[in-house]
């Protein structure tokens, strides 16, 4: 069996390599087309989701404004002047914003550079050159 003569119908090594290259190229091209079509669907859903989140945030902002006016009128109803009632609501929001800002500042100060990743990244060129 090993010493059978080569038939004219058997493909040559060059033809096999060319066929493999063509098949790999076709496969890669089809994978890219599949990825593009999947991304189009994902981007469409993502865009719609972002738009809906923006609409919800806008409506929530309107609700907070209405709640603020209601709180001010409840304070006024309790016997304080209307202008003082609105000033109290304003002061409450400034106080909440200051507390949130301080908490956010503390969180930002805890952010550090990814030191281990940087150290490993600096080792890559040496590893590619064969240095341990």
PDB file of C-alpha atoms in Angstrom:
ATOM      1  CA  UNK A   1       0.000   0.000   0.000  1.00  0.00           C
ATOM      2  CA  UNK A   2       2.772   2.439   0.860  1.00  0.00           C
ATOM      3  CA  UNK A   3       4.456   1.925  -2.497  1.00  0.00           C
ATOM      4  CA  UNK A   4       1.411   2.511  -4.674  1.00  0.00           C
ATOM      5  CA  UNK A   5       2.076   4.761  -7.644  1.00  0.00           C
ATOM      6  CA  UNK A   6       0.716   8.314  -7.556  1.00  0.00           C
ATOM      7  CA  UNK A   7      -2.351   8.706  -9.742  1.00  0.00           C
ATOM      8  CA  UNK A   8      -2.925  11.756 -11.928  1.00  0.00           C
ATOM      9  CA  UNK A   9      -6.141  12.431 -10.051  1.00  0.00           C
ATOM     10  CA  UNK A  10      -4.371  12.772  -6.675  1.00  0.00           C
ATOM     11  CA  UNK A  11      -3.927  16.435  -5.691  1.00  0.00           C
ATOM     12  CA  UNK A  12      -0.435  17.813  -5.469  1.00  0.00           C
ATOM     13  CA  UNK A  13       0.990  19.331  -2.289  1.00  0.00           C
ATOM     14  CA  UNK A  14       0.782  22.822  -3.819  1.00  0.00           C
ATOM     15  CA  UNK A  15      -2.885  22.322  -4.685  1.00  0.00           C
ATOM     16  CA  UNK A  16      -3.629  21.070  -1.172  1.00  0.00           C
ATOM     17  CA  UNK A  17      -1.933  24.121   0.352  1.00  0.00           C
ATOM     18  CA  UNK A  18      -3.821  26.475  -1.984  1.00  0.00           C
ATOM     19  CA  UNK A  19      -7.122  24.743  -1.163  1.00  0.00           C
ATOM     20  CA  UNK A  20      -6.401  25.008   2.573  1.00  0.00           C
ATOM     21  CA  UNK A  21      -5.542  28.705   2.237  1.00  0.00           C
ATOM     22  CA  UNK A  22      -8.734  29.348   0.272  1.00  0.00           C
ATOM     23  CA  UNK A  23     -10.842  27.429   2.800  1.00  0.00           C
ATOM     24  CA  UNK A  24      -9.272  29.267   5.756  1.00  0.00           C
ATOM     25  CA  UNK A  25      -9.784  32.597   4.013  1.00  0.00           C
ATOM     26  CA  UNK A  26     -13.435  31.742   3.341  1.00  0.00           C
ATOM     27  CA  UNK A  27     -13.926  30.596   6.938  1.00  0.00           C
ATOM     28  CA  UNK A  28     -12.389  33.781   8.357  1.00  0.00           C
ATOM     29  CA  UNK A  29     -14.466  35.931   6.003  1.00  0.00           C
ATOM     30  CA  UNK A  30     -17.671  34.147   7.005  1.00  0.00           C
ATOM     31  CA  UNK A  31     -16.800  34.465  10.712  1.00  0.00           C
ATOM     32  CA  UNK A  32     -16.264  38.207  10.240  1.00  0.00           C
ATOM     33  CA  UNK A  33     -19.636  38.525   8.484  1.00  0.00           C
ATOM     34  CA  UNK A  34     -21.318  36.598  11.310  1.00  0.00           C
ATOM     35  CA  UNK A  35     -19.672  38.834  13.923  1.00  0.00           C
ATOM     36  CA  UNK A  36     -20.788  41.958  12.029  1.00  0.00           C
ATOM     37  CA  UNK A  37     -24.399  40.804  11.852  1.00  0.00           C
ATOM     38  CA  UNK A  38     -24.397  39.880  15.557  1.00  0.00           C
ATOM     39  CA  UNK A  39     -22.892  43.253  16.444  1.00  0.00           C
ATOM     40  CA  UNK A  40     -25.555  45.089  14.431  1.00  0.00           C
ATOM     41  CA  UNK A  41     -28.272  43.381  16.453  1.00  0.00           C
ATOM     42  CA  UNK A  42     -26.429  44.052  19.725  1.00  0.00           C
ATOM     43  CA  UNK A  43     -25.826  47.714  18.875  1.00  0.00           C
ATOM     44  CA  UNK A  44     -29.489  48.169  17.942  1.00  0.00           C
ATOM     45  CA  UNK A  45     -30.632  46.654  21.254  1.00  0.00           C
ATOM     46  CA  UNK A  46     -27.990  48.608  23.168  1.00  0.00           C
ATOM     47  CA  UNK A  47     -29.017  51.883  21.560  1.00  0.00           C
ATOM     48  CA  UNK A  48     -32.670  51.245  22.299  1.00  0.00           C
ATOM     49  CA  UNK A  49     -31.791  50.343  25.884  1.00  0.00           C
ATOM     50  CA  UNK A  50     -29.759  53.522  26.348  1.00  0.00           C
ATOM     51  CA  UNK A  51     -32.612  55.595  24.925  1.00  0.00           C
ATOM     52  CA  UNK A  52     -35.081  53.985  27.314  1.00  0.00           C
ATOM     53  CA  UNK A  53     -32.721  54.558  30.266  1.00  0.00           C
ATOM     54  CA  UNK A  54     -32.401  58.223  29.262  1.00  0.00           C
ATOM     55  CA  UNK A  55     -36.193  58.591  29.083  1.00  0.00           C
ATOM     56  CA  UNK A  56     -36.538  56.935  32.495  1.00  0.00           C
ATOM     57  CA  UNK A  57     -33.865  59.232  33.969  1.00  0.00           C
ATOM     58  CA  UNK A  58     -35.639  62.301  32.545  1.00  0.00           C
ATOM     59  CA  UNK A  59     -38.976  61.211  34.005  1.00  0.00           C
ATOM     60  CA  UNK A  60     -37.287  60.519  37.340  1.00  0.00           C
ATOM     61  CA  UNK A  61     -35.825  64.027  37.274  1.00  0.00           C
ATOM     62  CA  UNK A  62     -39.308  65.449  36.700  1.00  0.00           C
ATOM     63  CA  UNK A  63     -40.606  63.328  39.592  1.00  0.00           C
ATOM     64  CA  UNK A  64     -37.888  64.669  41.910  1.00  0.00           C
ATOM     65  CA  UNK A  65     -38.826  68.221  40.948  1.00  0.00           C
ATOM     66  CA  UNK A  66     -42.494  67.517  41.695  1.00  0.00           C
ATOM     67  CA  UNK A  67     -41.553  65.872  45.000  1.00  0.00           C
ATOM     68  CA  UNK A  68     -39.461  68.908  45.917  1.00  0.00           C
ATOM     69  CA  UNK A  69     -42.348  71.270  45.267  1.00  0.00           C
ATOM     70  CA  UNK A  70     -44.662  69.009  47.256  1.00  0.00           C
ATOM     71  CA  UNK A  71     -42.280  68.917  50.232  1.00  0.00           C
ATOM     72  CA  UNK A  72     -41.973  72.695  50.153  1.00  0.00           C
ATOM     73  CA  UNK A  73     -45.783  73.070  50.142  1.00  0.00           C
ATOM     74  CA  UNK A  74     -46.110  70.571  53.029  1.00  0.00           C
ATOM     75  CA  UNK A  75     -43.626  72.633  55.039  1.00  0.00           C
ATOM     76  CA  UNK A  76     -45.605  75.763  54.134  1.00  0.00           C
ATOM     77  CA  UNK A  77     -48.822  74.002  55.149  1.00  0.00           C
ATOM     78  CA  UNK A  78     -47.220  73.332  58.568  1.00  0.00           C
ATOM     79  CA  UNK A  79     -47.077  77.083  59.120  1.00  0.00           C
ATOM     80  CA  UNK A  80     -43.779  78.345  57.659  1.00  0.00           C
ATOM     81  CA  UNK A  81     -43.611  80.946  54.914  1.00  0.00           C
ATOM     82  CA  UNK A  82     -43.534  79.603  51.345  1.00  0.00           C
ATOM     83  CA  UNK A  83     -40.167  81.213  50.562  1.00  0.00           C
ATOM     84  CA  UNK A  84     -38.623  79.615  53.682  1.00  0.00           C
ATOM     85  CA  UNK A  85     -40.151  76.273  52.758  1.00  0.00           C
ATOM     86  CA  UNK A  86     -38.480  76.304  49.345  1.00  0.00           C
ATOM     87  CA  UNK A  87     -35.215  77.463  50.932  1.00  0.00           C
ATOM     88  CA  UNK A  88     -35.325  74.515  53.362  1.00  0.00           C
ATOM     89  CA  UNK A  89     -35.812  72.063  50.464  1.00  0.00           C
ATOM     90  CA  UNK A  90     -32.947  73.731  48.595  1.00  0.00           C
ATOM     91  CA  UNK A  91     -30.700  73.439  51.661  1.00  0.00           C
ATOM     92  CA  UNK A  92     -31.615  69.784  52.060  1.00  0.00           C
ATOM     93  CA  UNK A  93     -30.549  69.081  48.470  1.00  0.00           C
ATOM     94  CA  UNK A  94     -27.283  70.972  48.930  1.00  0.00           C
ATOM     95  CA  UNK A  95     -26.578  68.939  52.079  1.00  0.00           C
ATOM     96  CA  UNK A  96     -27.330  65.623  50.325  1.00  0.00           C
ATOM     97  CA  UNK A  97     -25.155  66.676  47.349  1.00  0.00           C
ATOM     98  CA  UNK A  98     -22.275  67.575  49.685  1.00  0.00           C
ATOM     99  CA  UNK A  99     -22.458  64.216  51.482  1.00  0.00           C
ATOM    100  CA  UNK A 100     -22.591  62.309  48.174  1.00  0.00           C
ATOM    101  CA  UNK A 101     -19.689  64.385  46.851  1.00  0.00           C
ATOM    102  CA  UNK A 102     -17.546  63.588  49.895  1.00  0.00           C
ATOM    103  CA  UNK A 103     -18.333  59.887  49.669  1.00  0.00           C
ATOM    104  CA  UNK A 104     -17.508  59.968  45.942  1.00  0.00           C
ATOM    105  CA  UNK A 105     -14.234  61.769  46.638  1.00  0.00           C
ATOM    106  CA  UNK A 106     -13.220  59.096  49.147  1.00  0.00           C
ATOM    107  CA  UNK A 107     -14.001  56.395  46.600  1.00  0.00           C
ATOM    108  CA  UNK A 108     -11.978  58.107  43.871  1.00  0.00           C
ATOM    109  CA  UNK A 109      -8.990  58.460  46.187  1.00  0.00           C
ATOM    110  CA  UNK A 110      -8.980  54.668  46.618  1.00  0.00           C
ATOM    111  CA  UNK A 111      -8.408  54.109  42.885  1.00  0.00           C
ATOM    112  CA  UNK A 112      -4.910  52.804  42.218  1.00  0.00           C
ATOM    113  CA  UNK A 113      -2.959  51.849  39.135  1.00  0.00           C
ATOM    114  CA  UNK A 114      -2.987  48.139  38.199  1.00  0.00           C
ATOM    115  CA  UNK A 115       0.545  47.574  39.489  1.00  0.00           C
ATOM    116  CA  UNK A 116       0.730  43.798  38.900  1.00  0.00           C
ATOM    117  CA  UNK A 117      -0.518  44.133  35.315  1.00  0.00           C
ATOM    118  CA  UNK A 118       2.008  46.910  34.624  1.00  0.00           C
ATOM    119  CA  UNK A 119       4.819  44.793  36.077  1.00  0.00           C
ATOM    120  CA  UNK A 120       3.824  41.804  33.958  1.00  0.00           C
ATOM    121  CA  UNK A 121       3.427  44.002  30.891  1.00  0.00           C
ATOM    122  CA  UNK A 122       7.005  45.226  31.279  1.00  0.00           C
ATOM    123  CA  UNK A 123       8.200  41.603  31.326  1.00  0.00           C
ATOM    124  CA  UNK A 124       6.606  40.729  27.975  1.00  0.00           C
ATOM    125  CA  UNK A 125       9.305  42.202  25.676  1.00  0.00           C
ATOM    126  CA  UNK A 126      12.014  40.273  27.511  1.00  0.00           C
ATOM    127  CA  UNK A 127       9.996  37.062  27.340  1.00  0.00           C
ATOM    128  CA  UNK A 128       9.498  37.495  23.600  1.00  0.00           C
ATOM    129  CA  UNK A 129      13.258  37.890  23.163  1.00  0.00           C
ATOM    130  CA  UNK A 130      13.841  34.669  25.108  1.00  0.00           C
ATOM    131  CA  UNK A 131      15.049  36.285  28.323  1.00  0.00           C
ATOM    132  CA  UNK A 132      13.539  34.719  31.422  1.00  0.00           C
TER     133      UNK A 132
END
